Amino acid sequence: MIDVRNINAFYGGSHVLHDIDINIPTRARVAVIGRNGAGKSTLLKSIMNAGPRTEGDIRWEGASISRLPAYKRARLGIQLVPEDRRIYQHLTVVENILMSSSATVTGRTPLDISEMVARFPMIGPILERRGGQISGGQQQMVAIARAIACRPRALLLDEPTEGLAPAIVEKLADDVRAVAEREDMALLLCEQNIWFAKKTTDRVYVMDAGRIAFSGSWAEFDAQPEIKQRHLAV
Amino acid sequence: MLFILINSLTMAMAVFLVAAGLTLIYGIMRILNFAHGAFFMIGAYLTSTMVGQAAGSVLMLVAAALAAAVLVGILGLAVQRLVLRRVMNADEHYMLIATFAVMLICVGSVKLIWGLDFFSVDPPPALSGGVLLGTVFVPSFSLFVIASGVLVFILLDLLLQRSWSGKMLTAVARDGWMAELMGLNTSAWIMLAIGGSFALAGLAGGLLLPNQTLTPVLGDSFLLLAFVTIVMGGLGSVRGAFIAALVLGLIDGLNMIVMPQFPGVAIYVGMIAFLLLNPNGFLGEGRL
Ligand SMILES: Nc1ncnc2c1ncn2[C@@H]1O[C@H](COP(=O)(O)OP(=O)(O)OP(=O)(O)O)[C@@H](O)[C@H]1O
Ligand SMILES: [Mg+2]
């Protein structure tokens, strides 16, 4: 479904991603793990055309989307939940969630609020609160709910566990796993929390200094402890 | 006393009408549009061409002002495409210089099209008289200006704060990156807001046309006061600009009572004092 072919990404003069190939089949769940600064967020932003200058080809359902602006990629059904969440403070939780409806793919109906609450029970009690008045964990839930509400075909999640308490991370893993299984949607997750990544995905790419150092199933990853040693230890 | 109050309110609402579009464009693009006064003036000239020596009726004046708003809004879109878009990501000094250049071009064009002669337009007959409030004679046109200012404020505030489009526009202004990722065509929204900002300048020019002397420097006097207003109001805030315009009007009124020999001084003293005490304006910067 998403085919990243040999991309290189740059911030001004600095070369951040080197010859990256990543393939996410329809409805697949894939993780990219790597240290701070490895280039995970840059990869997601390159897929969306939202920041770095990107060279190389990005394909969606076989067709190149390398020239499309970010909002058109969103309307194809690709939703990015950024690591800093970016909930609008002047809007209520409900309004934040409704905002993504501009990205609804033709032929799909956006989820309504009660369906959202069924998927993310944590947002039930805070629907009318403003974005500025909810906790970090709640913001993460709202950010994911907002991306799901428009029924995307692919969800790009950037470090959802960052800064969350362990109990919340567990709840989040359950909710994300359930949503990914239930919706007709692929998941590309960038994480440093390996436990969370294992729980929510089936395949893993390890990124180190802007290059892919490993790709395979989690079983293959576990069978080679030196990968973790060399590319993930800090 | 009441007379001075009405005068102050008239001035306040006139200034607000000009400042509304200025603060809108600042809220969206973080740009101080020096050309705003010039487009205000173009709105006034266009309206004068439409109504002639005297507007036939209030309705005709309002209709002409609205038509001028649309025309100036379209000019604004052209300015956006040709100039603002190109300097949008550049340093803000370039933006200032670019809007300054646009202002000079506008003033030059006005001189070419309408000439250098002063002329003026009378209010429509229904607004040329006045009404007695108690013992005070109040010009009807002042009441018209006050009503227009309040109406424009209420409509703009409802649009921005309550309507879904207003909320989306605010979202684009506050975090366009995220808005784009949610499928909003942010450049189209920005175009819309810029068109709206220029249209407000044109509308103000049309509504305030009667009793003005039309000259190619008409924009300047209003622009300065409008800048003071939006700075005091907290750049980018329509509500703040409304409050600031009222405060400026009242300060000017006090000025008339206390030091009638120095008209206009208190406004600037007031602005400096206010900004020293409260550098972010009434409602804080960027609260679009
Ligand atoms: N806006 C930017 N301008 C310049 N360099 C940047 C920018 N954003 C990121 N970088 C650099 O690009 C590299 C990759 O950053 P990126 O944010 O993709 O890493 P990451 O894997 O997401 O890290 P983290 O786990 O800390 O979020 C880093 O060296 C970073 O310093
Ligand atoms: Mg990151």
Coordinates of C-alpha atoms and ligand atoms in Angstrom, one line a residue:
Chain A
M1 CA 0.0 0.0 0.0
I2 CA 2.8 2.5 1.0
D3 CA 6.0 1.9 -0.9
V4 CA 8.9 4.0 0.1
R5 CA 11.6 3.6 -2.6
N6 CA 15.1 4.7 -2.0
I7 CA 14.3 8.0 -0.4
N8 CA 16.8 10.6 0.9
A9 CA 15.7 13.4 3.1
F10 CA 17.3 16.7 4.0
Y11 CA 16.8 19.6 6.4
G12 CA 18.5 22.5 4.5
G13 CA 22.0 21.1 3.9
S14 CA 21.9 18.3 6.4
H15 CA 21.3 14.9 5.0
V16 CA 19.1 13.0 7.4
L17 CA 17.7 9.9 5.7
H18 CA 19.9 7.7 3.4
D19 CA 18.5 5.4 0.7
I20 CA 15.5 4.2 2.8
D21 CA 13.3 1.4 1.4
I22 CA 10.2 0.5 3.4
N23 CA 7.1 -1.3 2.2
I24 CA 3.8 -1.5 4.1
P25 CA 1.3 -3.9 2.6
T26 CA -2.4 -3.3 2.9
R27 CA -3.6 -3.7 6.5
A28 CA -0.1 -4.6 7.6
R29 CA 1.2 -3.4 11.0
V30 CA 4.8 -2.3 10.9
A31 CA 7.1 -0.7 13.4
V32 CA 10.2 1.5 12.9
I33 CA 12.4 1.6 16.0
G34 CA 15.6 3.5 16.6
R35 CA 17.4 5.8 19.0
N36 CA 16.7 9.5 19.4
G37 CA 17.7 11.3 16.3
A38 CA 17.8 8.2 14.1
G39 CA 15.4 9.8 11.6
K40 CA 12.0 8.1 12.5
S41 CA 10.0 11.3 12.6
T42 CA 11.7 12.5 9.4
L43 CA 10.6 9.3 7.7
L44 CA 7.0 9.9 8.6
K45 CA 7.2 13.6 7.6
S46 CA 8.7 12.6 4.3
I47 CA 5.8 10.2 3.6
M48 CA 3.4 13.2 4.2
N49 CA 5.6 15.8 2.5
A50 CA 5.4 17.8 5.7
G51 CA 8.8 19.3 6.5
P52 CA 12.0 17.8 5.1
R53 CA 13.0 18.0 1.5
T54 CA 12.7 14.5 0.1
E55 CA 14.2 12.8 -3.0
G56 CA 13.2 9.4 -4.3
D57 CA 9.9 7.8 -4.9
I58 CA 6.9 7.4 -2.5
R59 CA 4.1 5.2 -3.9
W60 CA 0.6 4.8 -2.7
E61 CA -1.4 1.9 -4.1
G62 CA 1.2 1.7 -6.9
A63 CA 1.0 5.3 -8.0
S64 CA 3.7 7.8 -7.2
I65 CA 2.6 10.6 -4.8
S66 CA 5.9 12.3 -4.6
R67 CA 4.6 15.5 -6.0
L68 CA 1.4 15.8 -3.9
P69 CA 1.1 18.4 -1.2
A70 CA 0.5 17.2 2.3
Y71 CA -3.3 17.9 2.4
K72 CA -3.8 15.8 -0.7
R73 CA -1.8 12.9 0.8
A74 CA -4.0 13.2 3.8
R75 CA -7.1 13.0 1.6
L76 CA -5.8 9.8 0.1
G77 CA -6.3 8.3 3.5
I78 CA -2.9 8.7 5.2
Q79 CA -3.0 10.2 8.7
L80 CA 0.0 11.2 10.7
V81 CA -0.2 11.6 14.5
P82 CA 2.9 13.7 15.3
E83 CA 5.0 13.1 18.3
D84 CA 4.1 16.4 19.8
R85 CA 0.3 15.6 19.3
R86 CA -0.7 19.1 18.4
I87 CA -4.1 19.2 19.8
Y88 CA -5.8 22.6 19.1
Q89 CA -6.1 24.4 22.4
H90 CA -9.0 26.7 21.3
L91 CA -11.1 23.7 20.2
T92 CA -12.9 21.2 22.3
V93 CA -12.0 17.5 22.2
V94 CA -15.1 16.9 20.0
E95 CA -14.1 19.8 17.6
N96 CA -10.6 18.5 17.4
I97 CA -11.9 15.2 16.4
L98 CA -14.3 16.6 13.8
M99 CA -11.6 18.6 12.3
S100 CA -10.0 15.7 10.5
S101 CA -13.2 15.1 8.5
S102 CA -11.8 17.1 5.6
A103 CA -9.5 14.2 5.1
T104 CA -12.2 11.6 4.8
V105 CA -11.6 9.3 1.9
T106 CA -14.3 9.3 -0.7
G107 CA -16.6 6.4 -0.2
R108 CA -16.0 6.2 3.6
T109 CA -18.1 7.8 6.2
P110 CA -16.3 9.4 9.1
L111 CA -16.8 7.8 12.5
D112 CA -19.2 9.7 14.8
I113 CA -18.4 10.6 18.3
S114 CA -20.1 7.7 20.0
E115 CA -18.1 5.3 17.8
M116 CA -15.0 7.1 18.8
V117 CA -15.8 6.8 22.5
A118 CA -16.4 3.1 22.0
R119 CA -12.9 2.7 20.6
F120 CA -11.2 5.1 23.0
P121 CA -13.1 5.0 26.3
M122 CA -10.7 7.5 27.9
I123 CA -12.1 10.4 25.8
G124 CA -15.7 9.8 26.9
P125 CA -15.6 12.1 30.0
I126 CA -13.6 14.9 28.4
L127 CA -15.4 15.5 25.1
E128 CA -16.4 19.1 25.9
R129 CA -13.1 20.1 27.4
R130 CA -10.8 22.4 25.5
G131 CA -7.6 21.0 24.1
G132 CA -5.6 23.1 26.5
Q133 CA -7.2 21.5 29.5
I134 CA -6.5 17.8 29.2
S135 CA -3.5 15.8 30.3
G136 CA -0.7 14.4 28.2
G137 CA -2.2 10.9 28.1
Q138 CA -5.6 12.3 27.2
Q139 CA -4.0 14.4 24.5
Q140 CA -2.4 11.3 23.0
M141 CA -5.7 9.5 22.9
V142 CA -7.4 12.5 21.3
A143 CA -4.7 12.8 18.7
I144 CA -5.1 9.2 17.7
A145 CA -8.9 9.4 17.8
R146 CA -8.7 12.5 15.6
A147 CA -6.7 10.6 13.1
I148 CA -8.9 7.5 13.2
A149 CA -12.2 9.5 12.9
C150 CA -11.7 10.2 9.2
R151 CA -11.3 6.5 8.6
P152 CA -7.8 6.5 7.1
R153 CA -6.4 3.7 5.1
A154 CA -3.0 4.1 6.8
L155 CA -2.2 5.5 10.2
L156 CA 1.3 6.8 10.9
L157 CA 1.9 7.0 14.6
D158 CA 5.0 8.9 15.9
E159 CA 6.1 7.8 19.4
P160 CA 2.7 7.7 21.0
T161 CA 4.2 6.4 24.3
E162 CA 6.5 9.4 24.8
G163 CA 6.0 10.9 28.2
L164 CA 3.2 8.6 29.3
A165 CA 2.8 6.7 32.6
P166 CA 3.3 2.9 32.3
A167 CA -0.4 2.2 33.1
I168 CA -1.5 4.5 30.3
V169 CA 1.0 3.0 27.9
E170 CA -0.7 -0.4 28.5
K171 CA -4.1 1.0 27.9
L172 CA -2.9 2.7 24.8
A173 CA -1.4 -0.5 23.4
D174 CA -4.7 -2.3 23.9
D175 CA -6.7 0.5 22.2
V176 CA -4.3 0.9 19.3
R177 CA -4.1 -2.9 18.7
A178 CA -7.9 -3.2 18.8
V179 CA -8.4 -0.3 16.4
A180 CA -5.7 -1.5 14.0
E181 CA -7.4 -4.9 13.9
R182 CA -10.9 -3.6 13.6
E183 CA -10.5 -0.9 11.0
D184 CA -9.5 -1.5 7.4
M185 CA -6.2 0.3 7.9
A186 CA -2.4 -0.2 7.8
L187 CA -0.3 1.0 10.7
L188 CA 3.2 2.4 10.6
L189 CA 4.5 3.0 14.1
C190 CA 7.7 4.8 15.1
E191 CA 8.7 3.9 18.7
Q192 CA 11.5 3.6 21.2
N193 CA 9.3 1.5 23.5
I194 CA 10.0 -2.0 22.2
W195 CA 7.3 -3.6 24.4
F196 CA 4.7 -1.3 22.9
A197 CA 5.9 -1.8 19.4
K198 CA 5.8 -5.6 19.7
K199 CA 2.3 -5.5 21.2
T200 CA 0.9 -3.4 18.3
T201 CA 2.8 -4.6 15.2
D202 CA 4.0 -7.7 13.4
R203 CA 7.1 -6.5 11.5
V204 CA 9.9 -4.3 12.5
Y205 CA 12.5 -2.0 10.8
V206 CA 15.5 -0.9 12.9
M207 CA 16.7 2.5 11.9
D208 CA 20.2 3.8 12.8
A209 CA 21.6 7.2 11.8
G210 CA 19.2 7.6 8.9
R211 CA 19.7 4.1 7.5
I212 CA 17.7 0.9 7.8
A213 CA 19.9 -1.6 9.7
F214 CA 17.4 -4.5 10.0
S215 CA 14.0 -5.6 8.9
G216 CA 12.1 -8.7 9.7
S217 CA 9.4 -10.2 12.0
W218 CA 9.6 -9.7 15.8
A219 CA 10.7 -13.4 16.1
E220 CA 13.6 -12.7 13.8
F221 CA 14.4 -9.6 15.8
D222 CA 14.4 -11.5 19.0
A223 CA 16.6 -14.2 17.5
Q224 CA 19.4 -11.7 16.9
P225 CA 20.1 -9.9 20.2
E226 CA 23.2 -8.2 18.7
I227 CA 20.9 -6.0 16.6
K228 CA 19.5 -4.5 19.8
Q229 CA 23.0 -4.2 21.2
R230 CA 24.5 -2.5 18.2
H231 CA 21.6 -0.2 16.9
L232 CA 19.4 0.5 19.9
A233 CA 21.5 0.6 23.0
V234 CA 22.3 4.1 24.2
Chain B
M1 CA -20.3 65.9 27.4
L2 CA -22.7 63.6 25.6
F3 CA -21.6 65.3 22.4
I4 CA -17.9 64.5 23.1
L5 CA -18.9 60.9 24.0
I6 CA -20.7 60.4 20.7
N7 CA -17.8 62.0 18.9
S8 CA -15.4 59.6 20.6
L9 CA -17.5 56.6 19.8
T10 CA -17.7 57.7 16.2
M11 CA -14.0 58.0 16.0
A12 CA -13.5 54.7 17.8
M13 CA -15.8 52.8 15.4
A14 CA -14.3 54.5 12.4
V15 CA -10.8 53.4 13.5
F16 CA -12.1 49.9 14.3
L17 CA -13.6 49.5 10.9
V18 CA -10.1 50.1 9.4
A19 CA -8.3 48.1 12.0
A20 CA -10.5 45.0 11.7
G21 CA -9.0 43.9 8.4
L22 CA -5.5 44.9 9.5
T23 CA -5.7 42.7 12.6
L24 CA -7.2 39.8 10.6
I25 CA -4.3 39.7 8.1
Y26 CA -1.8 39.9 11.0
G27 CA -3.6 37.1 12.8
I28 CA -3.3 34.9 9.7
M29 CA 0.1 35.7 8.3
R30 CA 1.9 37.6 11.0
I31 CA 2.3 40.5 8.5
L32 CA 1.9 44.2 9.2
N33 CA 0.2 45.3 6.0
F34 CA 1.3 48.8 5.3
A35 CA -0.8 48.8 2.2
H36 CA -4.0 48.4 4.2
G37 CA -4.6 52.2 4.4
A38 CA -4.2 52.5 0.7
F39 CA -6.8 49.8 0.0
F40 CA -9.1 51.6 2.5
M41 CA -8.6 54.7 0.3
I42 CA -9.3 52.7 -2.9
G43 CA -12.5 51.5 -1.3
A44 CA -13.5 55.1 -0.6
Y45 CA -12.6 56.2 -4.2
L46 CA -14.5 53.3 -5.7
T47 CA -17.5 54.0 -3.7
S48 CA -17.4 57.7 -4.6
T49 CA -17.3 56.7 -8.3
M50 CA -20.4 54.6 -7.7
V51 CA -22.5 57.0 -5.7
G52 CA -21.4 60.3 -7.3
Q53 CA -21.7 63.6 -5.5
A54 CA -24.1 62.4 -2.8
A55 CA -25.3 58.9 -2.1
G56 CA -29.0 58.7 -3.0
S57 CA -30.0 56.7 0.1
V58 CA -28.5 54.8 3.0
L59 CA -29.1 51.6 1.1
M60 CA -27.3 52.9 -1.9
L61 CA -24.3 53.9 0.2
V62 CA -24.2 50.5 1.9
A63 CA -24.6 48.6 -1.4
A64 CA -21.8 50.7 -3.0
A65 CA -19.6 50.1 0.0
L66 CA -20.2 46.3 -0.2
A67 CA -19.4 46.4 -3.9
A68 CA -16.2 48.3 -3.2
A69 CA -15.4 45.6 -0.5
V70 CA -15.8 42.9 -3.1
L71 CA -13.6 44.7 -5.6
V72 CA -10.9 45.5 -3.1
G73 CA -11.1 41.9 -1.9
I74 CA -10.3 40.7 -5.4
L75 CA -7.5 43.2 -5.6
G76 CA -6.2 41.7 -2.4
L77 CA -6.2 38.3 -3.8
A78 CA -4.1 39.6 -6.7
V79 CA -1.7 41.2 -4.2
Q80 CA -1.5 37.9 -2.4
R81 CA -0.7 35.9 -5.6
L82 CA 1.8 38.4 -6.9
V83 CA 3.5 39.7 -3.8
L84 CA 2.6 38.3 -0.4
R85 CA 2.9 34.7 -1.4
R86 CA 6.4 35.2 -2.5
V87 CA 7.6 36.9 0.7
M88 CA 5.6 34.7 3.0
N89 CA 8.4 32.6 4.2
A90 CA 11.0 35.3 4.0
D91 CA 12.2 37.5 6.8
E92 CA 9.5 39.9 8.1
H93 CA 11.5 42.9 7.0
Y94 CA 11.0 41.8 3.4
M95 CA 7.3 41.5 4.1
L96 CA 7.2 45.1 5.5
I97 CA 9.1 46.4 2.5
A98 CA 6.9 44.5 0.1
T99 CA 3.7 45.8 1.6
F100 CA 5.2 49.3 1.6
A101 CA 5.9 49.0 -2.1
V102 CA 2.3 47.9 -2.7
M103 CA 1.1 50.9 -0.8
L104 CA 3.2 53.2 -3.0
I105 CA 1.9 51.6 -6.2
C106 CA -1.7 52.0 -4.9
V107 CA -1.3 55.6 -4.1
G108 CA 0.3 56.2 -7.5
S109 CA -2.5 54.4 -9.2
V110 CA -5.1 56.4 -7.3
K111 CA -3.4 59.6 -8.4
L112 CA -3.5 58.4 -12.0
I113 CA -7.1 57.3 -12.0
W114 CA -8.8 59.9 -9.9
G115 CA -6.4 62.8 -10.0
L116 CA -5.0 65.0 -7.3
D117 CA -8.0 67.1 -6.7
F118 CA -9.7 67.0 -3.4
F119 CA -13.3 66.1 -3.5
S120 CA -15.9 64.9 -1.0
V121 CA -19.2 63.1 -1.0
D122 CA -22.2 64.1 1.1
P123 CA -24.0 61.6 3.2
P124 CA -27.3 60.3 1.9
P125 CA -30.2 62.6 2.8
A126 CA -31.4 60.4 5.6
L127 CA -28.0 60.7 7.3
S128 CA -27.3 64.4 6.6
G129 CA -29.4 65.7 9.5
G130 CA -29.2 64.8 13.1
V131 CA -31.3 63.8 16.1
L132 CA -31.8 65.4 19.4
L133 CA -30.8 63.3 22.3
G134 CA -32.1 65.3 25.3
T135 CA -30.5 68.7 24.6
V136 CA -27.7 67.5 22.4
F137 CA -27.8 67.5 18.7
V138 CA -26.2 64.3 17.3
P139 CA -25.4 63.9 13.6
S140 CA -27.2 61.0 12.1
F141 CA -24.1 60.0 10.2
S142 CA -22.2 59.5 13.5
L143 CA -24.9 57.1 14.6
F144 CA -24.5 55.3 11.2
V145 CA -20.7 55.0 11.7
I146 CA -21.2 53.7 15.3
A147 CA -23.8 51.2 14.2
S148 CA -21.7 50.0 11.3
G149 CA -18.7 49.5 13.6
V150 CA -20.6 47.5 16.1
L151 CA -22.3 45.5 13.5
V152 CA -19.1 44.6 11.7
F153 CA -17.6 43.7 15.0
I154 CA -20.4 41.4 16.0
L155 CA -20.5 39.7 12.6
L156 CA -16.8 39.2 12.5
D157 CA -16.6 37.9 16.0
L158 CA -19.4 35.5 15.5
L159 CA -17.8 34.3 12.3
L160 CA -14.4 33.7 13.9
Q161 CA -15.4 32.5 17.3
R162 CA -18.6 30.6 16.7
S163 CA -18.8 29.3 13.1
W164 CA -17.1 26.1 12.0
S165 CA -15.3 28.0 9.2
G166 CA -14.0 30.5 11.7
K167 CA -12.7 27.7 13.9
M168 CA -11.0 26.1 11.0
L169 CA -9.5 29.4 9.9
T170 CA -8.2 29.9 13.5
A171 CA -6.8 26.4 13.4
V172 CA -5.0 27.2 10.2
A173 CA -3.6 30.4 11.7
R174 CA -2.4 28.7 14.9
D175 CA -1.0 25.5 13.5
G176 CA -1.2 25.3 9.7
W177 CA 1.2 22.4 9.6
M178 CA -1.2 20.2 11.6
A179 CA -4.3 21.5 9.7
E180 CA -2.7 20.5 6.4
L181 CA -2.1 17.0 7.8
M182 CA -5.8 16.8 8.5
G183 CA -6.6 17.4 4.9
L184 CA -7.2 21.2 5.0
N185 CA -6.0 23.1 2.0
T186 CA -4.3 25.7 4.1
S187 CA -3.2 27.9 1.2
A188 CA -6.8 28.2 0.1
W189 CA -7.9 29.2 3.6
I190 CA -5.1 31.8 3.8
M191 CA -6.3 33.2 0.4
L192 CA -9.8 33.5 1.8
A193 CA -8.7 35.3 4.9
I194 CA -6.5 37.7 3.0
G195 CA -9.3 38.4 0.6
G196 CA -11.5 39.0 3.6
S197 CA -9.0 41.4 5.2
F198 CA -8.7 43.5 2.0
A199 CA -12.5 43.4 1.6
L200 CA -12.8 44.8 5.1
A201 CA -10.5 47.7 4.1
G202 CA -12.6 48.4 1.1
L203 CA -15.8 48.2 3.1
A204 CA -14.4 50.6 5.7
G205 CA -13.5 53.0 2.9
G206 CA -17.0 52.9 1.5
L207 CA -18.8 53.3 4.8
L208 CA -16.7 56.1 6.0
L209 CA -16.7 57.9 2.7
P210 CA -19.3 60.7 3.4
N211 CA -17.8 63.7 5.1
Q212 CA -14.3 62.7 4.3
T213 CA -12.1 64.7 2.0
L214 CA -10.9 62.3 -0.6
T215 CA -7.2 62.8 -1.3
P216 CA -4.5 60.4 -2.2
V217 CA -3.2 60.6 1.4
L218 CA -6.5 59.6 3.0
G219 CA -5.1 56.2 3.8
D220 CA -2.3 57.5 5.9
S221 CA -4.2 59.2 8.8
F222 CA -6.3 56.1 9.3
L223 CA -3.5 53.6 8.9
L224 CA -1.6 55.2 11.8
L225 CA -4.5 55.0 14.2
A226 CA -5.4 51.5 13.0
F227 CA -1.8 50.4 13.8
V228 CA -2.0 51.9 17.3
T229 CA -5.3 50.1 17.7
I230 CA -4.1 46.6 16.7
V231 CA -0.9 47.0 18.7
M232 CA -2.9 47.9 21.8
G233 CA -5.5 45.2 21.1
G234 CA -2.9 42.5 21.0
L235 CA -1.8 41.9 17.4
G236 CA -4.2 39.6 15.6
S237 CA -7.2 39.8 17.9
V238 CA -10.4 41.3 16.6
R239 CA -11.9 41.6 20.1
G240 CA -8.8 43.3 21.3
A241 CA -8.9 45.7 18.4
F242 CA -12.5 46.6 19.2
I243 CA -11.7 47.2 22.9
A244 CA -8.6 49.2 22.0
A245 CA -10.5 51.3 19.5
L246 CA -13.1 52.2 22.2
V247 CA -10.3 53.1 24.6
L248 CA -8.5 55.2 22.0
G249 CA -11.8 57.0 21.3
L250 CA -12.4 57.7 24.9
I251 CA -8.8 58.9 25.4
D252 CA -9.3 61.3 22.5
G253 CA -12.5 62.5 24.0
L254 CA -10.8 63.2 27.3
N255 CA -8.1 65.0 25.4
M256 CA -10.7 67.3 23.9
I257 CA -12.0 68.2 27.3
V258 CA -8.8 68.5 29.2
M259 CA -6.4 69.9 26.6
P260 CA -8.4 71.1 23.6
Q261 CA -5.4 73.0 22.3
F262 CA -3.4 69.8 21.6
P263 CA -5.8 67.5 19.7
G264 CA -4.7 64.0 19.2
V265 CA -1.7 64.0 21.5
A266 CA -3.2 61.9 24.3
I267 CA -3.7 58.9 22.0
Y268 CA 0.0 58.5 21.4
V269 CA 0.9 59.2 25.0
G270 CA -1.8 56.7 26.0
M271 CA -0.4 54.1 23.6
I272 CA 3.1 54.4 24.9
A273 CA 2.0 54.3 28.5
F274 CA -0.2 51.3 27.8
L275 CA 2.5 49.3 26.0
L276 CA 5.0 50.0 28.8
L277 CA 2.5 48.5 31.3
N278 CA 1.2 45.7 29.1
P279 CA 3.4 44.9 26.1
N280 CA 1.1 42.1 24.9
G281 CA -2.0 44.2 24.4
F282 CA -5.4 43.7 25.9
L283 CA -5.9 40.1 24.9
G284 CA -2.4 38.9 24.2
E285 CA -0.7 38.5 20.9
G286 CA -2.1 36.3 18.2
R287 CA -5.4 35.4 19.9
L288 CA -7.2 35.2 16.6
Ligands
LIG1 N1 13.6 20.7 11.6 C1 14.8 20.2 11.5 N2 15.9 20.9 11.1 C2 17.1 20.4 11.0 N3 17.4 19.2 11.5 C3 16.5 18.4 12.0 C4 15.1 18.9 12.1 N4 14.4 17.9 12.6 C5 15.2 16.9 12.9 N5 16.5 17.2 12.5 C6 17.6 16.3 12.6 O1 17.4 15.2 11.8 C7 17.8 14.0 12.5 C8 16.7 13.0 12.6 O2 15.6 13.6 13.4 P1 14.3 12.9 13.7 O3 13.4 13.9 14.4 O4 13.7 12.3 12.5 O5 14.7 11.7 14.7 P2 13.8 10.7 15.5 O6 14.3 9.4 15.2 O7 12.4 11.0 15.3 O8 14.2 11.1 17.0 P3 13.3 11.1 18.3 O9 13.2 9.7 18.8 O10 14.2 11.9 19.3 O11 12.0 11.7 18.0 C9 18.4 14.5 13.9 O12 19.8 14.5 13.8 C10 17.8 15.8 14.0 O13 18.7 16.6 14.8
MG2 MG 10.9 11.7 16.5

